[in-house]
GROMACS .gro file of C-alpha atoms in nm:
model
  207
    1UNK     CA    1  13.889   5.806   9.776
    2UNK     CA    2  13.790   5.947   9.436
    3UNK     CA    3  13.651   5.726   9.158
    4UNK     CA    4  13.597   5.847   8.802
    5UNK     CA    5  13.349   5.677   8.568
    6UNK     CA    6  13.296   5.745   8.198
    7UNK     CA    7  13.069   5.535   7.974
    8UNK     CA    8  13.084   5.252   8.226
    9UNK     CA    9  12.851   4.962   8.289
   10UNK     CA   10  12.898   4.685   8.542
   11UNK     CA   11  13.013   4.698   8.902
   12UNK     CA   12  13.237   4.930   9.102
   13UNK     CA   13  13.328   4.709   9.394
   14UNK     CA   14  13.504   4.886   9.681
   15UNK     CA   15  13.437   4.612   9.933
   16UNK     CA   16  13.807   4.529   9.961
   17UNK     CA   17  13.855   4.870  10.125
   18UNK     CA   18  13.654   4.722  10.415
   19UNK     CA   19  13.575   4.955  10.706
   20UNK     CA   20  13.848   5.209  10.624
   21UNK     CA   21  13.658   5.370  10.338
   22UNK     CA   22  13.422   5.625  10.496
   23UNK     CA   23  13.427   5.901  10.234
   24UNK     CA   24  13.384   5.857   9.859
   25UNK     CA   25  13.374   6.107   9.573
   26UNK     CA   26  13.227   5.969   9.251
   27UNK     CA   27  13.286   6.174   8.936
   28UNK     CA   28  13.069   6.092   8.635
   29UNK     CA   29  13.226   6.236   8.319
   30UNK     CA   30  13.201   6.198   7.941
   31UNK     CA   31  12.934   5.946   7.847
   32UNK     CA   32  12.656   5.811   8.071
   33UNK     CA   33  12.737   5.537   8.322
   34UNK     CA   34  12.511   5.269   8.470
   35UNK     CA   35  12.678   5.083   8.755
   36UNK     CA   36  12.625   4.886   9.071
   37UNK     CA   37  12.817   5.064   9.346
   38UNK     CA   38  12.935   4.836   9.625
   39UNK     CA   39  13.063   5.058   9.905
   40UNK     CA   40  12.906   4.925  10.221
   41UNK     CA   41  13.131   5.118  10.462
   42UNK     CA   42  13.096   5.460  10.298
   43UNK     CA   43  12.919   5.718  10.516
   44UNK     CA   44  12.969   6.030  10.303
   45UNK     CA   45  12.911   6.007   9.929
   46UNK     CA   46  12.969   6.303   9.697
   47UNK     CA   47  12.861   6.272   9.334
   48UNK     CA   48  12.982   6.523   9.077
   49UNK     CA   49  12.769   6.444   8.775
   50UNK     CA   50  12.895   6.604   8.457
   51UNK     CA   51  12.729   6.307   8.282
   52UNK     CA   52  12.428   6.093   8.369
   53UNK     CA   53  12.484   5.834   8.640
   54UNK     CA   54  12.258   5.544   8.736
   55UNK     CA   55  12.346   5.347   9.050
   56UNK     CA   56  11.994   5.214   9.102
   57UNK     CA   57  12.096   4.853   9.046
   58UNK     CA   58  11.966   4.613   9.306
   59UNK     CA   59  12.327   4.513   9.363
   60UNK     CA   60  12.427   4.859   9.486
   61UNK     CA   61  12.531   4.848   9.850
   62UNK     CA   62  12.538   5.174  10.047
   63UNK     CA   63  12.441   5.022  10.379
   64UNK     CA   64  12.624   5.273  10.600
   65UNK     CA   65  12.568   5.592  10.400
   66UNK     CA   66  12.461   5.895  10.604
   67UNK     CA   67  12.501   6.186  10.363
   68UNK     CA   68  12.476   6.208   9.985
   69UNK     CA   69  12.567   6.532   9.808
   70UNK     CA   70  12.506   6.573   9.434
   71UNK     CA   71  12.625   6.848   9.200
   72UNK     CA   72  12.642   6.888   8.825
   73UNK     CA   73  12.418   6.885   8.519
   74UNK     CA   74  12.395   6.508   8.478
   75UNK     CA   75  12.087   6.310   8.578
   76UNK     CA   76  12.147   6.087   8.882
   77UNK     CA   77  11.938   5.783   8.982
   78UNK     CA   78  12.024   5.668   9.334
   79UNK     CA   79  11.767   5.391   9.343
   80UNK     CA   80  11.632   5.264   9.673
   81UNK     CA   81  11.811   5.420   9.971
   82UNK     CA   82  11.521   5.368  10.211
   83UNK     CA   83  11.579   5.210  10.553
   84UNK     CA   84  11.554   4.867  10.390
   85UNK     CA   85  11.892   4.928  10.230
   86UNK     CA   86  12.041   5.233  10.406
   87UNK     CA   87  11.910   5.270  10.762
   88UNK     CA   88  12.151   5.553  10.852
   89UNK     CA   89  12.075   5.774  10.551
   90UNK     CA   90  12.002   6.117  10.702
   91UNK     CA   91  12.065   6.381  10.433
   92UNK     CA   92  12.024   6.404  10.058
   93UNK     CA   93  12.160   6.740   9.947
   94UNK     CA   94  12.126   6.798   9.574
   95UNK     CA   95  12.053   7.169   9.600
   96UNK     CA   96  12.335   7.251   9.356
   97UNK     CA   97  12.236   6.981   9.106
   98UNK     CA   98  12.103   7.086   8.766
   99UNK     CA   99  12.019   6.737   8.644
  100UNK     CA  100  11.719   6.521   8.733
  101UNK     CA  101  11.754   6.342   9.066
  102UNK     CA  102  11.568   6.016   9.132
  103UNK     CA  103  11.567   5.840   9.468
  104UNK     CA  104  11.355   5.642   9.710
  105UNK     CA  105  11.407   5.747  10.071
  106UNK     CA  106  11.243   5.691  10.407
  107UNK     CA  107  11.085   6.022  10.500
  108UNK     CA  108  11.116   5.959  10.872
  109UNK     CA  109  11.494   5.926  10.832
  110UNK     CA  110  11.612   6.137  10.541
  111UNK     CA  111  11.585   6.513  10.480
  112UNK     CA  112  11.586   6.598  10.110
  113UNK     CA  113  11.684   6.909   9.917
  114UNK     CA  114  11.705   6.901   9.538
  115UNK     CA  115  11.801   7.155   9.275
  116UNK     CA  116  11.681   7.280   8.937
  117UNK     CA  117  11.624   6.950   8.758
  118UNK     CA  118  11.298   6.759   8.719
  119UNK     CA  119  11.336   6.540   9.025
  120UNK     CA  120  11.140   6.236   9.140
  121UNK     CA  121  11.149   6.147   9.509
  122UNK     CA  122  10.958   5.850   9.647
  123UNK     CA  123  10.894   5.904  10.017
  124UNK     CA  124  10.833   5.581  10.206
  125UNK     CA  125  10.735   5.586  10.573
  126UNK     CA  126  10.692   5.220  10.662
  127UNK     CA  127  10.324   5.231  10.759
  128UNK     CA  128  10.014   5.411  10.636
  129UNK     CA  129   9.966   5.595  10.967
  130UNK     CA  130  10.324   5.721  10.992
  131UNK     CA  131  10.383   6.083  10.893
  132UNK     CA  132  10.667   6.233  10.693
  133UNK     CA  133  10.882   6.386  10.967
  134UNK     CA  134  11.188   6.503  10.772
  135UNK     CA  135  11.182   6.814  10.554
  136UNK     CA  136  11.156   6.777  10.177
  137UNK     CA  137  11.232   7.070   9.946
  138UNK     CA  138  11.232   6.987   9.576
  139UNK     CA  139  11.369   7.323   9.460
  140UNK     CA  140  11.320   7.445   9.104
  141UNK     CA  141  11.217   7.228   8.811
  142UNK     CA  142  10.905   7.022   8.742
  143UNK     CA  143  10.932   6.773   9.026
  144UNK     CA  144  10.731   6.476   9.151
  145UNK     CA  145  10.690   6.356   9.509
  146UNK     CA  146  10.546   6.005   9.536
  147UNK     CA  147  10.385   5.927   9.871
  148UNK     CA  148  10.381   5.591  10.048
  149UNK     CA  149  10.091   5.378   9.920
  150UNK     CA  150   9.761   5.449  10.097
  151UNK     CA  151   9.923   5.681  10.352
  152UNK     CA  152   9.674   5.887  10.553
  153UNK     CA  153   9.913   6.071  10.785
  154UNK     CA  154   9.966   6.446  10.754
  155UNK     CA  155  10.336   6.544  10.732
  156UNK     CA  156  10.484   6.697  11.047
  157UNK     CA  157  10.780   6.849  10.860
  158UNK     CA  158  10.771   7.102  10.577
  159UNK     CA  159  10.713   6.946  10.235
  160UNK     CA  160  10.780   7.190   9.951
  161UNK     CA  161  10.743   7.143   9.580
  162UNK     CA  162  10.937   7.462   9.514
  163UNK     CA  163  10.941   7.653   9.186
  164UNK     CA  164  10.816   7.497   8.864
  165UNK     CA  165  10.511   7.279   8.800
  166UNK     CA  166  10.528   7.016   9.070
  167UNK     CA  167  10.323   6.699   9.121
  168UNK     CA  168  10.230   6.515   9.437
  169UNK     CA  169  10.148   6.154   9.357
  170UNK     CA  170   9.940   5.926   9.580
  171UNK     CA  171   9.687   5.645   9.576
  172UNK     CA  172   9.313   5.708   9.566
  173UNK     CA  173   9.285   5.593   9.930
  174UNK     CA  174   9.530   5.863  10.034
  175UNK     CA  175   9.360   6.129   9.825
  176UNK     CA  176   9.016   6.046   9.969
  177UNK     CA  177   9.153   6.062  10.323
  178UNK     CA  178   9.328   6.395  10.267
  179UNK     CA  179   9.017   6.531  10.095
  180UNK     CA  180   8.837   6.490  10.428
  181UNK     CA  181   9.124   6.645  10.626
  182UNK     CA  182   9.219   7.001  10.536
  183UNK     CA  183   9.534   6.985  10.748
  184UNK     CA  184   9.730   6.850  10.450
  185UNK     CA  185   9.710   7.181  10.263
  186UNK     CA  186   9.882   7.350  10.556
  187UNK     CA  187  10.160   7.091  10.564
  188UNK     CA  188  10.262   7.103  10.197
  189UNK     CA  189  10.327   7.389   9.957
  190UNK     CA  190  10.425   7.449   9.596
  191UNK     CA  191  10.247   7.154   9.436
  192UNK     CA  192  10.035   7.237   9.133
  193UNK     CA  193   9.924   6.890   9.025
  194UNK     CA  194   9.775   6.581   9.188
  195UNK     CA  195   9.846   6.238   9.040
  196UNK     CA  196   9.644   5.932   9.142
  197UNK     CA  197   9.890   5.649   9.086
  198UNK     CA  198   9.678   5.337   9.131
  199UNK     CA  199   9.391   5.181   8.940
  200UNK     CA  200   9.039   5.284   9.040
  201UNK     CA  201   8.783   5.031   8.917
  202UNK     CA  202   8.465   5.226   8.994
  203UNK     CA  203   8.352   5.587   8.987
  204UNK     CA  204   8.487   5.790   9.280
  205UNK     CA  205   8.467   6.157   9.379
  206UNK     CA  206   8.739   6.376   9.528
  207UNK     CA  207   8.623   6.731   9.593
   0.00000   0.00000   0.00000
C-alpha cells in the first residue's frame, strides 16, 4: 500500500486493513505534514520524504514494525519507536536521507544508519547497566546521540558519529563513570562534542 500526504494534519488510520497490511510506503510531498500514523500490522515502512513529516504523535501505532527506510530531503520525526511501542523494530536505515532524522530507539534491538542531515537519535537500553549492542552510524551532518539516563555501560557494538560536528549527550552520572573508564573511547568514534543534559547543582569535575 502507498499513502501520499501533503500539508496534512490529523490521523492516517489504516487499522481497517487489519493483519493483511505488512508493507507500507508513505510519500510526504508538497507542504509539511504532521500526523498520527495508525498501522499496527505494518512490518516494513518506507518513507520518501520530499517534504517534512512528523509522525511522533503519541497516537502513532507501529507496534509490529521491523524495518524503517527513509529517503529524501525532508525532515522526518519518527517519535518513540523503542521497545515500549515497537518491540520488533530491528533496523532504521536512513542512509540515503538528506533531511534531519529524529527517533527514539532501543539500542539493544535496533541498528541505526542515518544520512547527511542533522540527526538526533535517543538510544534507550532499559537499564543503566545494559550496553548498546546494536550498531549506530550517524553518517554525515551535525548529529546528536542521546544516551539512556545515567547509563554506565560501555557499548559492545560500534557507535559512530560520522562526518560533521557530532555530539554525544549524557547525564553527569554517565560522564563521571565514563571518565573513570577509558574503554568508552575505544567503543565510540567521530564525536567532537560532549553535552551534559541534566542539571548539576554543585561543582563537579570531569577530566
